[in-house]
Amino acid sequence: MKQKTLKRLLVPVLFTLTIALSACSGDKTGDNSSQITIGIPQDIEDSLDPHKAVAAGTREVLFNIFEGLVKPDSNGDLAPAVASEYRISEDGTTYDFTLREGITFHNGNPVTVEDIKASIDKCADTTDGAPLVAAYSNIQEVNILDDKNVEIVLKEADMDFLPNMTTAILPAGQTDADTNPIGTGPYKYVSRSPQENIVMEKYDGYWGTPANIEHVTFKVCANADSIVMDLEGGSIDMFARVTSAQASQLSDKFEVLEGTMNLVQALYLNNGVEPFNDVKVRQALSYAIDRQEIMDFVSDGKGTPIGSSMFPAFGKYYMPELNDVYSQNIEKAKELLTEAGYPDGFTMTITVPSNYTQHVDTAQVVKEQLKEIGVEANIELVEWDTWLSEVYSNRNYQSTVVGVDASSLSARALLERFTGTASNNFINYSNTDYNTAFANALNSVDDEEKTSYYKECEKILTTDAANVYIQDLPEFVALNKKYAGYEFYPLYAQDISKLYIVDESAQ
């Protein structure tokens, strides 16, 4: 696969990402009858309001409907979107944005500076506790300068604030965003049938490069065992994140594209409950795991081992040396369990969303590996909405295997959730030194110093064995060969606007 540099406009941060492009060729077509059906592993259970959505699967669907002042592209650049241009003050405290000329919402209404201010104010509001976007706690005020320009003033300098401006711009005063999403993206929302599908259609008034395919249906395929049959039978044309085993079963009607998921897969531990409130227990579990064996079983050896809450796409922050801190050492693991008061091991539960085959398979291998140190792990498979409510929101669990992504192109997005007051700190992690290092990173205007503090956060998570870190999974996308144009992004996104039809007669 090709290696490219991941960069951000006016933000001095470099990353490395792996990107694979479709090898198909053919003429693009935007014929009004064109359509595609894309399989997704779960329904949108949290919210159609992009400001409230927390699930990565929800965000990747809504990516096609909504845009922020800036938006990421497949190269990792942050390009102007609702804003046509922006300026950052030298001291990193003021961000000015110019509204794009002629841009409209999907209901046909023009986007105004009032819409921009209302959207940012909504996400910065602390009336119900924490702001909807954690980084917005640093916003001091949002000022409308004139009918084309908005100024965001921060309480403290932050040269790394721009990625947070991908937050969707919605119509001011909209009260039904949960059920009637209105954005500015290349596709507009048509309908949703719970547990069945989400339907979109091309927005003809889109300001940017128009989508190629007119009608898009995201079909819920919650049964992982039927995905190959759904693809071969024609009920879906594409499915992202098929397993390597599923990919091998597909006929030559499909192109299987390979990239990376850009997430941190781990055995996430609830640090607030016994026995995982004991660092020695967490370290013991970390020493019991053989990452390569997991990758061999789950994806034929493909994937990238990780040792903390940072994945390789964030090149300058990613620390491969942390991968070796807990190389498998069964005797050391047993010693730590004995010191913690569990010489004979213990029984635990791993709660896993049943619709994610890679996580279920990983849990199965982890279960077998933990037996070697006397720990009996029971796997509890749950529906996605149950996982979201009980594990993520209510924190009513012992451990879970999932992948955590970055909501924006910033190290902050991955690390802030482990601060003591973060509303999304679903593992109940608490460490004063970590909180201090993270605060120092936010307050630093020097990029090298900021990077150093973020790396200190990663080291603390590893040393503390906050979680049992495993890998950044490979991503296999199955796409019917009558379509082409798929691009991988350095974060969870499915950009359907880039797809086009190769064989129009097959429609």
Short mmCIF file of C-alpha atoms in Angstrom, two decimals:
data_model
loop_
_atom_site.label_atom_id
_atom_site.label_comp_id
_atom_site.label_asym_id
_atom_site.label_seq_id
_atom_site.Cartn_x
_atom_site.Cartn_y
_atom_site.Cartn_z
CA MET A 1 0.00 0.00 0.00
CA LYS A 2 1.09 3.55 -0.58
CA GLN A 3 2.39 5.68 2.26
CA LYS A 4 1.35 9.31 2.27
CA THR A 5 1.94 12.23 4.58
CA LEU A 6 -1.00 13.33 6.66
CA LYS A 7 -0.97 17.10 7.15
CA ARG A 8 -3.29 19.86 8.31
CA LEU A 9 -3.52 23.38 6.93
CA LEU A 10 -1.72 25.91 9.16
CA VAL A 11 -1.37 23.31 11.91
CA PRO A 12 2.22 22.05 12.24
CA VAL A 13 1.43 18.40 12.88
CA LEU A 14 2.51 15.51 10.66
CA PHE A 15 1.11 12.03 10.57
CA THR A 16 1.57 8.96 8.41
CA LEU A 17 -1.36 7.03 7.03
CA THR A 18 -1.86 3.99 4.89
CA ILE A 19 -4.23 4.54 2.02
CA ALA A 20 -5.50 2.20 -0.66
CA LEU A 21 -7.40 3.33 -3.73
CA SER A 22 -9.63 1.31 -5.98
CA ALA A 23 -7.90 -0.09 -9.03
CA CYS A 24 -11.11 -0.03 -11.03
CA SER A 25 -11.40 2.31 -13.98
CA GLY A 26 -14.24 3.63 -16.03
CA ASP A 27 -16.30 6.70 -16.80
CA LYS A 28 -18.06 8.37 -13.92
CA THR A 29 -21.75 8.86 -14.20
CA GLY A 30 -24.20 10.99 -12.28
CA ASP A 31 -27.32 9.54 -13.91
CA ASN A 32 -30.47 10.25 -11.88
CA SER A 33 -31.28 6.52 -11.72
CA SER A 34 -27.93 5.60 -10.19
CA GLN A 35 -28.01 3.99 -6.76
CA ILE A 36 -25.99 1.97 -4.29
CA THR A 37 -26.81 -0.01 -1.17
CA ILE A 38 -24.18 -0.07 1.55
CA GLY A 39 -24.24 -2.50 4.44
CA ILE A 40 -23.60 -1.19 7.96
CA PRO A 41 -23.26 -3.32 11.11
CA GLN A 42 -25.70 -1.41 13.28
CA ASP A 43 -28.50 1.11 13.16
CA ILE A 44 -28.04 4.70 14.31
CA GLU A 45 -29.05 4.25 17.91
CA ASP A 46 -27.71 7.38 19.57
CA SER A 47 -28.92 10.36 17.52
CA LEU A 48 -29.27 11.77 14.02
CA ASP A 49 -28.14 15.05 15.55
CA PRO A 50 -24.39 15.12 14.77
CA HIS A 51 -23.74 17.19 17.89
CA LYS A 52 -25.06 14.39 20.08
CA ALA A 53 -23.85 11.34 18.15
CA VAL A 54 -21.10 9.43 19.96
CA ALA A 55 -20.88 6.15 18.05
CA ALA A 56 -18.24 5.99 15.31
CA GLY A 57 -20.68 4.07 13.11
CA THR A 58 -23.17 6.91 13.38
CA ARG A 59 -20.60 9.57 12.61
CA GLU A 60 -19.37 7.79 9.49
CA VAL A 61 -22.89 7.77 8.02
CA LEU A 62 -23.61 11.38 8.99
CA PHE A 63 -20.28 12.40 7.42
CA ASN A 64 -22.12 12.50 4.09
CA ILE A 65 -24.84 14.87 5.33
CA PHE A 66 -23.05 17.39 7.53
CA GLU A 67 -20.03 19.65 7.32
CA GLY A 68 -18.20 21.93 9.70
CA LEU A 69 -16.37 25.15 9.05
CA VAL A 70 -13.58 22.85 7.87
CA LYS A 71 -13.70 19.18 6.89
CA PRO A 72 -11.09 16.43 6.55
CA ASP A 73 -10.24 14.87 3.22
CA SER A 74 -8.75 11.48 2.45
CA ASN A 75 -5.21 12.88 2.62
CA GLY A 76 -5.76 14.13 6.15
CA ASP A 77 -5.88 17.79 5.19
CA LEU A 78 -8.39 20.07 6.86
CA ALA A 79 -9.94 21.99 3.98
CA PRO A 80 -12.34 24.94 4.16
CA ALA A 81 -15.98 23.81 3.97
CA VAL A 82 -18.81 25.97 5.35
CA ALA A 83 -16.07 28.56 5.75
CA SER A 84 -14.26 29.57 2.59
CA GLU A 85 -11.17 30.68 4.53
CA TYR A 86 -9.88 31.12 8.06
CA ARG A 87 -7.18 32.92 10.00
CA ILE A 88 -5.47 31.96 13.25
CA SER A 89 -3.90 34.62 15.43
CA GLU A 90 -0.19 34.28 16.16
CA ASP A 91 -0.85 33.68 19.84
CA GLY A 92 -3.38 30.91 19.12
CA THR A 93 -6.27 32.57 20.96
CA THR A 94 -8.43 33.82 18.09
CA TYR A 95 -9.81 31.93 15.08
CA ASP A 96 -11.61 33.94 12.37
CA PHE A 97 -13.79 32.27 9.74
CA THR A 98 -15.33 33.67 6.56
CA LEU A 99 -18.68 32.18 5.51
CA ARG A 100 -18.63 30.56 2.06
CA GLU A 101 -20.52 32.53 -0.56
CA GLY A 102 -23.81 31.00 -1.71
CA ILE A 103 -23.74 27.91 0.54
CA THR A 104 -27.18 26.51 1.46
CA PHE A 105 -28.70 23.95 3.78
CA HIS A 106 -30.55 20.96 2.39
CA ASN A 107 -33.87 22.74 2.97
CA GLY A 108 -32.71 25.41 0.51
CA ASN A 109 -32.13 28.14 3.10
CA PRO A 110 -28.84 30.03 2.93
CA VAL A 111 -26.31 29.39 5.70
CA THR A 112 -25.75 32.50 7.82
CA VAL A 113 -23.23 33.59 10.42
CA GLU A 114 -26.06 33.23 12.95
CA ASP A 115 -26.22 29.51 12.10
CA ILE A 116 -22.48 29.21 12.69
CA LYS A 117 -22.63 30.95 16.05
CA ALA A 118 -25.69 28.97 17.17
CA SER A 119 -24.07 25.63 16.28
CA ILE A 120 -20.85 26.41 18.13
CA ASP A 121 -22.68 27.87 21.13
CA LYS A 122 -24.84 24.74 21.30
CA CYS A 123 -21.78 22.47 21.41
CA ALA A 124 -20.05 24.71 23.98
CA ASP A 125 -23.07 24.92 26.29
CA THR A 126 -22.43 23.57 29.80
CA THR A 127 -26.01 23.89 31.07
CA ASP A 128 -26.33 20.08 31.34
CA GLY A 129 -22.78 19.57 32.58
CA ALA A 130 -19.92 19.06 30.14
CA PRO A 131 -20.05 20.67 26.67
CA LEU A 132 -21.06 18.44 23.76
CA VAL A 133 -17.56 18.92 22.29
CA ALA A 134 -15.02 18.64 25.11
CA ALA A 135 -12.54 21.04 23.50
CA TYR A 136 -15.21 23.75 23.42
CA SER A 137 -14.81 24.25 27.16
CA ASN A 138 -11.91 26.50 26.09
CA ILE A 139 -14.17 28.84 24.11
CA GLN A 140 -14.59 32.23 25.76
CA GLU A 141 -16.92 33.76 23.22
CA VAL A 142 -18.21 33.51 19.66
CA ASN A 143 -18.60 36.87 17.98
CA ILE A 144 -20.38 37.76 14.75
CA LEU A 145 -18.18 40.42 13.14
CA ASP A 146 -20.42 41.05 10.14
CA ASP A 147 -22.69 39.08 7.81
CA LYS A 148 -19.71 37.07 6.47
CA ASN A 149 -17.29 36.67 9.37
CA VAL A 150 -17.31 34.94 12.74
CA GLU A 151 -14.64 35.16 15.43
CA ILE A 152 -13.99 32.46 18.02
CA VAL A 153 -12.02 33.63 21.04
CA LEU A 154 -10.41 31.05 23.32
CA LYS A 155 -9.81 31.36 27.05
CA GLU A 156 -6.32 29.93 26.64
CA ALA A 157 -4.07 29.69 23.60
CA ASP A 158 -4.45 26.51 21.54
CA MET A 159 -2.67 26.21 18.21
CA ASP A 160 -4.22 22.75 17.80
CA PHE A 161 -7.86 23.88 17.99
CA LEU A 162 -8.68 23.87 14.26
CA PRO A 163 -9.60 20.13 14.01
CA ASN A 164 -12.49 20.83 16.39
CA MET A 165 -14.01 23.08 13.75
CA THR A 166 -15.21 19.99 11.88
CA THR A 167 -18.27 20.19 14.16
CA ALA A 168 -21.39 20.25 11.97
CA ILE A 169 -23.12 23.55 11.21
CA LEU A 170 -26.91 23.24 11.63
CA PRO A 171 -29.73 25.73 11.11
CA ALA A 172 -30.12 28.06 14.09
CA GLY A 173 -33.25 27.37 16.09
CA GLN A 174 -33.81 23.87 14.70
CA THR A 175 -35.62 21.79 17.32
CA ASP A 176 -35.99 18.47 15.49
CA ALA A 177 -32.35 17.68 14.63
CA ASP A 178 -32.70 14.28 16.32
CA THR A 179 -35.15 13.13 13.65
CA ASN A 180 -34.73 15.57 10.77
CA PRO A 181 -31.05 16.10 9.98
CA ILE A 182 -30.43 19.19 7.83
CA GLY A 183 -26.86 19.75 6.76
CA THR A 184 -24.77 21.22 3.96
CA GLY A 185 -23.04 18.06 2.68
CA PRO A 186 -23.16 16.31 -0.71
CA TYR A 187 -26.08 14.11 0.39
CA LYS A 188 -29.35 15.02 2.07
CA TYR A 189 -31.39 12.87 4.42
CA VAL A 190 -34.53 11.23 3.04
CA SER A 191 -35.76 8.70 5.59
CA ARG A 192 -34.89 6.17 8.24
CA SER A 193 -36.56 2.84 9.02
CA PRO A 194 -35.32 1.75 12.47
CA GLN A 195 -33.23 -1.43 12.37
CA GLU A 196 -33.61 -1.52 8.58
CA ASN A 197 -32.07 1.37 6.67
CA ILE A 198 -31.15 5.02 6.27
CA VAL A 199 -31.86 6.58 2.87
CA MET A 200 -30.09 9.60 1.36
CA GLU A 201 -30.10 11.31 -2.01
CA LYS A 202 -27.71 13.61 -3.81
CA TYR A 203 -28.10 17.29 -2.91
CA ASP A 204 -28.21 19.20 -6.18
CA GLY A 205 -27.44 22.50 -4.46
CA TYR A 206 -24.16 21.32 -2.98
CA TRP A 207 -21.45 24.00 -3.04
CA GLY A 208 -18.56 21.62 -3.75
CA THR A 209 -17.82 18.74 -6.12
CA PRO A 210 -21.19 17.00 -6.57
CA ALA A 211 -21.74 13.38 -5.67
CA ASN A 212 -21.76 10.89 -8.56
CA ILE A 213 -24.45 8.48 -7.36
CA GLU A 214 -27.98 9.79 -6.95
CA HIS A 215 -29.53 7.45 -4.38
CA VAL A 216 -27.80 5.85 -1.38
CA THR A 217 -29.25 3.35 1.08
CA PHE A 218 -27.37 2.33 4.20
CA LYS A 219 -28.81 -1.08 5.04
CA VAL A 220 -28.48 -2.46 8.57
CA CYS A 221 -26.78 -5.89 8.47
CA ALA A 222 -26.60 -6.76 12.17
CA ASN A 223 -26.03 -10.47 11.52
CA ALA A 224 -22.32 -10.75 10.75
CA ASP A 225 -22.77 -14.32 9.53
CA SER A 226 -24.92 -13.23 6.59
CA ILE A 227 -22.71 -10.46 5.17
CA VAL A 228 -21.12 -12.58 2.44
CA MET A 229 -24.53 -13.91 1.43
CA ASP A 230 -25.94 -10.36 1.36
CA LEU A 231 -23.10 -9.21 -0.89
CA GLU A 232 -23.23 -12.16 -3.25
CA GLY A 233 -27.03 -12.09 -3.34
CA GLY A 234 -27.02 -8.43 -4.36
CA SER A 235 -28.96 -7.00 -1.42
CA ILE A 236 -25.92 -4.84 -0.64
CA ASP A 237 -23.20 -3.55 -2.97
CA MET A 238 -20.57 -2.63 -0.41
CA PHE A 239 -19.57 -3.45 3.14
CA ALA A 240 -16.69 -1.82 5.00
CA ARG A 241 -14.66 -3.81 7.53
CA VAL A 242 -15.37 -7.34 6.38
CA THR A 243 -13.08 -9.87 8.04
CA SER A 244 -10.23 -11.50 6.15
CA ALA A 245 -12.19 -14.76 6.25
CA GLN A 246 -15.25 -13.10 4.71
CA ALA A 247 -13.09 -11.42 2.07
CA SER A 248 -11.67 -14.79 1.02
CA GLN A 249 -15.19 -16.13 0.43
CA LEU A 250 -16.20 -13.41 -2.04
CA SER A 251 -16.37 -14.07 -5.77
CA ASP A 252 -14.52 -12.08 -8.41
CA LYS A 253 -17.54 -9.78 -8.66
CA PHE A 254 -16.00 -7.86 -5.76
CA GLU A 255 -12.92 -5.75 -5.25
CA VAL A 256 -11.51 -6.09 -1.73
CA LEU A 257 -9.68 -2.89 -0.78
CA GLU A 258 -7.26 -2.86 2.13
CA GLY A 259 -6.53 0.02 4.51
CA THR A 260 -6.44 0.56 8.26
CA MET A 261 -9.33 1.21 10.63
CA ASN A 262 -7.49 3.99 12.47
CA LEU A 263 -8.64 3.06 15.93
CA VAL A 264 -7.33 1.74 19.21
CA GLN A 265 -8.59 -1.79 19.76
CA ALA A 266 -8.13 -2.94 23.33
CA LEU A 267 -9.56 -4.96 26.14
CA TYR A 268 -10.99 -1.89 27.86
CA LEU A 269 -11.12 -2.29 31.63
CA ASN A 270 -13.51 -0.60 34.04
CA ASN A 271 -10.93 0.87 36.41
CA GLY A 272 -13.66 1.73 38.88
CA VAL A 273 -14.63 -1.85 39.77
CA GLU A 274 -12.83 -4.79 41.33
CA PRO A 275 -10.49 -6.33 40.47
CA PHE A 276 -9.53 -3.80 37.78
CA ASN A 277 -9.13 -0.95 40.25
CA ASP A 278 -5.82 -2.66 41.13
CA VAL A 279 -2.96 -1.68 38.80
CA LYS A 280 -1.22 -5.02 39.40
CA VAL A 281 -4.25 -6.90 38.08
CA ARG A 282 -4.38 -4.72 34.99
CA GLN A 283 -0.65 -5.20 34.42
CA ALA A 284 -1.02 -8.96 34.85
CA LEU A 285 -3.65 -9.08 32.10
CA SER A 286 -1.39 -7.01 29.86
CA TYR A 287 1.49 -9.47 30.34
CA ALA A 288 -0.84 -12.40 29.54
CA ILE A 289 -1.70 -11.16 26.05
CA ASP A 290 0.10 -12.12 22.83
CA ARG A 291 -0.89 -9.48 20.25
CA GLN A 292 0.61 -11.31 17.29
CA GLU A 293 -1.41 -14.43 18.06
CA ILE A 294 -4.54 -12.28 18.15
CA MET A 295 -3.72 -10.66 14.81
CA ASP A 296 -2.89 -14.05 13.28
CA PHE A 297 -6.30 -15.40 14.29
CA VAL A 298 -8.43 -12.31 13.58
CA SER A 299 -6.90 -11.03 10.33
CA ASP A 300 -4.27 -13.44 9.02
CA GLY A 301 -1.48 -11.58 10.80
CA LYS A 302 -2.40 -8.17 9.45
CA GLY A 303 -2.82 -5.18 11.72
CA THR A 304 -0.49 -2.96 13.74
CA PRO A 305 0.27 -3.68 17.41
CA ILE A 306 -0.25 -0.74 19.74
CA GLY A 307 0.74 -0.20 23.35
CA SER A 308 -1.25 2.89 24.31
CA SER A 309 -4.19 5.02 23.24
CA MET A 310 -2.68 6.28 19.99
CA PHE A 311 -2.73 4.68 16.54
CA PRO A 312 -0.05 4.91 13.82
CA ALA A 313 -1.84 7.46 11.61
CA PHE A 314 -0.91 10.06 14.23
CA GLY A 315 2.73 9.59 13.27
CA LYS A 316 4.44 12.15 15.46
CA TYR A 317 2.51 11.08 18.56
CA TYR A 318 2.53 7.32 17.99
CA MET A 319 5.16 5.58 20.15
CA PRO A 320 5.99 2.08 18.83
CA GLU A 321 8.36 1.53 21.76
CA LEU A 322 5.32 1.27 24.05
CA ASN A 323 4.26 -1.86 22.18
CA ASP A 324 7.01 -3.84 23.96
CA VAL A 325 6.34 -2.73 27.55
CA TYR A 326 4.10 -5.74 28.14
CA SER A 327 5.56 -8.44 25.91
CA GLN A 328 3.89 -11.69 26.87
CA ASN A 329 5.33 -13.00 30.16
CA ILE A 330 3.12 -15.59 31.82
CA GLU A 331 5.28 -15.97 34.93
CA LYS A 332 5.39 -12.22 35.52
CA ALA A 333 1.61 -12.08 35.11
CA LYS A 334 1.11 -14.81 37.71
CA GLU A 335 3.46 -13.05 40.12
CA LEU A 336 1.49 -9.82 39.83
CA LEU A 337 -1.81 -11.63 40.41
CA THR A 338 -0.37 -13.24 43.54
CA GLU A 339 0.83 -9.87 44.82
CA ALA A 340 -2.63 -8.46 44.18
CA GLY A 341 -4.24 -11.25 46.23
CA TYR A 342 -5.40 -13.48 43.38
CA PRO A 343 -2.95 -16.42 43.40
CA ASP A 344 -5.58 -18.69 41.87
CA GLY A 345 -6.83 -16.11 39.40
CA PHE A 346 -10.45 -14.94 39.17
CA THR A 347 -13.49 -14.91 36.91
CA MET A 348 -14.37 -11.91 34.77
CA THR A 349 -16.82 -10.92 32.04
CA ILE A 350 -15.95 -9.44 28.64
CA THR A 351 -18.98 -7.65 27.16
CA VAL A 352 -18.73 -7.42 23.37
CA PRO A 353 -21.07 -5.94 20.73
CA SER A 354 -22.17 -8.97 18.72
CA ASN A 355 -22.29 -7.17 15.36
CA TYR A 356 -18.52 -6.55 15.23
CA THR A 357 -16.95 -9.85 14.21
CA GLN A 358 -13.36 -8.64 14.67
CA HIS A 359 -14.01 -7.67 18.28
CA VAL A 360 -15.85 -10.92 19.00
CA ASP A 361 -12.99 -12.94 17.50
CA THR A 362 -10.45 -10.92 19.48
CA ALA A 363 -12.35 -11.58 22.70
CA GLN A 364 -12.28 -15.31 21.98
CA VAL A 365 -8.48 -15.31 21.66
CA VAL A 366 -8.09 -13.13 24.76
CA LYS A 367 -10.28 -15.57 26.69
CA GLU A 368 -7.98 -18.47 25.79
CA GLN A 369 -4.82 -16.50 26.58
CA LEU A 370 -6.06 -15.45 30.00
CA LYS A 371 -6.62 -19.07 30.96
CA GLU A 372 -2.83 -19.45 31.12
CA ILE A 373 -2.71 -17.19 34.18
CA GLY A 374 -5.76 -18.70 35.85
CA VAL A 375 -8.26 -16.05 34.77
CA GLU A 376 -11.57 -17.36 33.45
CA ALA A 377 -13.18 -14.88 31.07
CA ASN A 378 -16.84 -15.25 30.19
CA ILE A 379 -17.84 -13.55 26.94
CA GLU A 380 -21.18 -11.76 26.98
CA LEU A 381 -22.45 -10.85 23.50
CA VAL A 382 -24.89 -7.94 23.42
CA GLU A 383 -26.71 -5.90 20.81
CA TRP A 384 -25.08 -2.62 19.85
CA ASP A 385 -27.71 -0.43 21.50
CA THR A 386 -27.29 -2.41 24.73
CA TRP A 387 -23.53 -1.96 24.58
CA LEU A 388 -23.94 1.77 23.97
CA SER A 389 -26.28 2.27 26.91
CA GLU A 390 -24.91 -0.19 29.49
CA VAL A 391 -21.18 -0.15 28.78
CA TYR A 392 -20.48 3.26 27.28
CA SER A 393 -23.10 5.43 28.97
CA ASN A 394 -23.91 3.69 32.25
CA ARG A 395 -20.45 2.09 32.70
CA ASN A 396 -22.16 -1.04 33.96
CA TYR A 397 -19.54 -3.62 32.94
CA GLN A 398 -16.20 -5.17 33.87
CA SER A 399 -14.39 -5.25 30.55
CA THR A 400 -15.11 -4.94 26.85
CA VAL A 401 -13.36 -5.37 23.51
CA VAL A 402 -14.01 -2.51 21.09
CA GLY A 403 -12.10 0.00 19.01
CA VAL A 404 -11.94 3.67 19.98
CA ASP A 405 -11.45 6.16 17.16
CA ALA A 406 -10.56 9.85 16.99
CA SER A 407 -13.53 12.14 16.41
CA SER A 408 -11.20 14.72 14.87
CA LEU A 409 -7.68 14.87 13.47
CA SER A 410 -6.02 15.64 16.79
CA ALA A 411 -4.19 13.75 19.52
CA ARG A 412 -6.49 15.48 21.98
CA ALA A 413 -9.47 13.57 20.61
CA LEU A 414 -7.91 10.25 21.65
CA LEU A 415 -6.41 11.25 24.99
CA GLU A 416 -8.92 13.63 26.56
CA ARG A 417 -11.38 10.85 27.36
CA PHE A 418 -9.05 9.53 30.07
CA THR A 419 -9.00 12.73 32.11
CA GLY A 420 -10.83 12.49 35.40
CA THR A 421 -13.73 14.78 34.50
CA ALA A 422 -14.31 13.68 30.89
CA SER A 423 -17.91 12.68 30.27
CA ASN A 424 -16.75 9.98 27.82
CA ASN A 425 -14.26 8.42 30.26
CA PHE A 426 -16.15 5.14 30.11
CA ILE A 427 -13.32 3.16 31.77
CA ASN A 428 -13.45 5.37 34.90
CA TYR A 429 -9.73 6.05 34.69
CA SER A 430 -8.31 8.43 37.29
CA ASN A 431 -4.70 9.57 37.55
CA THR A 432 -3.57 12.97 38.83
CA ASP A 433 -0.28 12.87 36.91
CA TYR A 434 -2.19 12.13 33.71
CA ASN A 435 -4.57 15.04 34.28
CA THR A 436 -1.61 17.36 34.85
CA ALA A 437 0.26 16.22 31.72
CA PHE A 438 -2.86 16.59 29.60
CA ALA A 439 -3.55 20.08 30.96
CA ASN A 440 0.06 21.04 30.21
CA ALA A 441 -0.38 19.82 26.63
CA LEU A 442 -3.46 21.97 26.17
CA ASN A 443 -1.80 25.06 27.62
CA SER A 444 1.35 24.77 25.52
CA VAL A 445 1.69 26.94 22.41
CA ASP A 446 4.98 25.32 21.44
CA ASP A 447 4.34 22.32 19.21
CA GLU A 448 7.37 20.33 20.38
CA GLU A 449 6.45 20.88 24.01
CA LYS A 450 2.79 19.98 23.36
CA THR A 451 3.85 16.77 21.65
CA SER A 452 6.09 15.87 24.58
CA TYR A 453 3.21 16.25 27.05
CA TYR A 454 0.88 14.15 24.91
CA LYS A 455 3.53 11.43 24.79
CA GLU A 456 3.81 11.64 28.57
CA CYS A 457 0.07 10.92 28.71
CA GLU A 458 0.56 7.86 26.54
CA LYS A 459 3.38 6.58 28.74
CA ILE A 460 1.22 6.96 31.85
CA LEU A 461 -1.64 5.01 30.26
CA THR A 462 0.80 2.24 29.35
CA THR A 463 2.61 2.09 32.69
CA ASP A 464 -0.70 2.16 34.52
CA ALA A 465 -2.10 -0.53 32.20
CA ALA A 466 -5.27 1.53 31.96
CA ASN A 467 -6.38 -0.98 29.32
CA VAL A 468 -4.95 -4.06 27.66
CA TYR A 469 -3.91 -2.51 24.36
CA ILE A 470 -3.98 -4.75 21.29
CA GLN A 471 -3.93 -3.31 17.78
CA ASP A 472 -5.07 -0.98 15.05
CA LEU A 473 -7.07 -3.37 12.92
CA PRO A 474 -6.72 -3.68 9.15
CA GLU A 475 -9.78 -2.60 7.21
CA PHE A 476 -11.08 -4.66 4.30
CA VAL A 477 -13.76 -3.02 2.17
CA ALA A 478 -15.80 -5.23 -0.14
CA LEU A 479 -17.05 -3.25 -3.14
CA ASN A 480 -18.96 -4.61 -6.12
CA LYS A 481 -16.83 -4.05 -9.23
CA LYS A 482 -19.60 -2.09 -10.92
CA TYR A 483 -18.54 0.74 -8.59
CA ALA A 484 -15.20 2.46 -8.09
CA GLY A 485 -13.72 5.53 -6.43
CA TYR A 486 -13.59 4.41 -2.80
CA GLU A 487 -11.07 6.29 -0.66
CA PHE A 488 -9.84 5.51 2.84
CA TYR A 489 -9.79 8.32 5.38
CA PRO A 490 -7.48 8.71 8.40
CA LEU A 491 -10.52 8.59 10.68
CA TYR A 492 -13.88 6.83 10.74
CA ALA A 493 -15.63 8.08 7.59
CA GLN A 494 -17.39 6.66 4.55
CA ASP A 495 -17.31 9.30 1.83
CA ILE A 496 -19.93 8.03 -0.59
CA SER A 497 -19.74 11.11 -2.78
CA LYS A 498 -16.45 9.82 -4.27
CA LEU A 499 -17.99 6.57 -5.51
CA TYR A 500 -19.07 6.28 -9.12
CA ILE A 501 -20.52 3.67 -11.44
CA VAL A 502 -18.19 1.76 -13.73
CA ASP A 503 -20.73 -0.53 -15.35
CA GLU A 504 -23.90 1.52 -15.73
CA SER A 505 -25.69 -1.30 -17.54
CA ALA A 506 -25.53 -3.38 -14.37
CA GLN A 507 -27.78 -0.89 -12.52
#
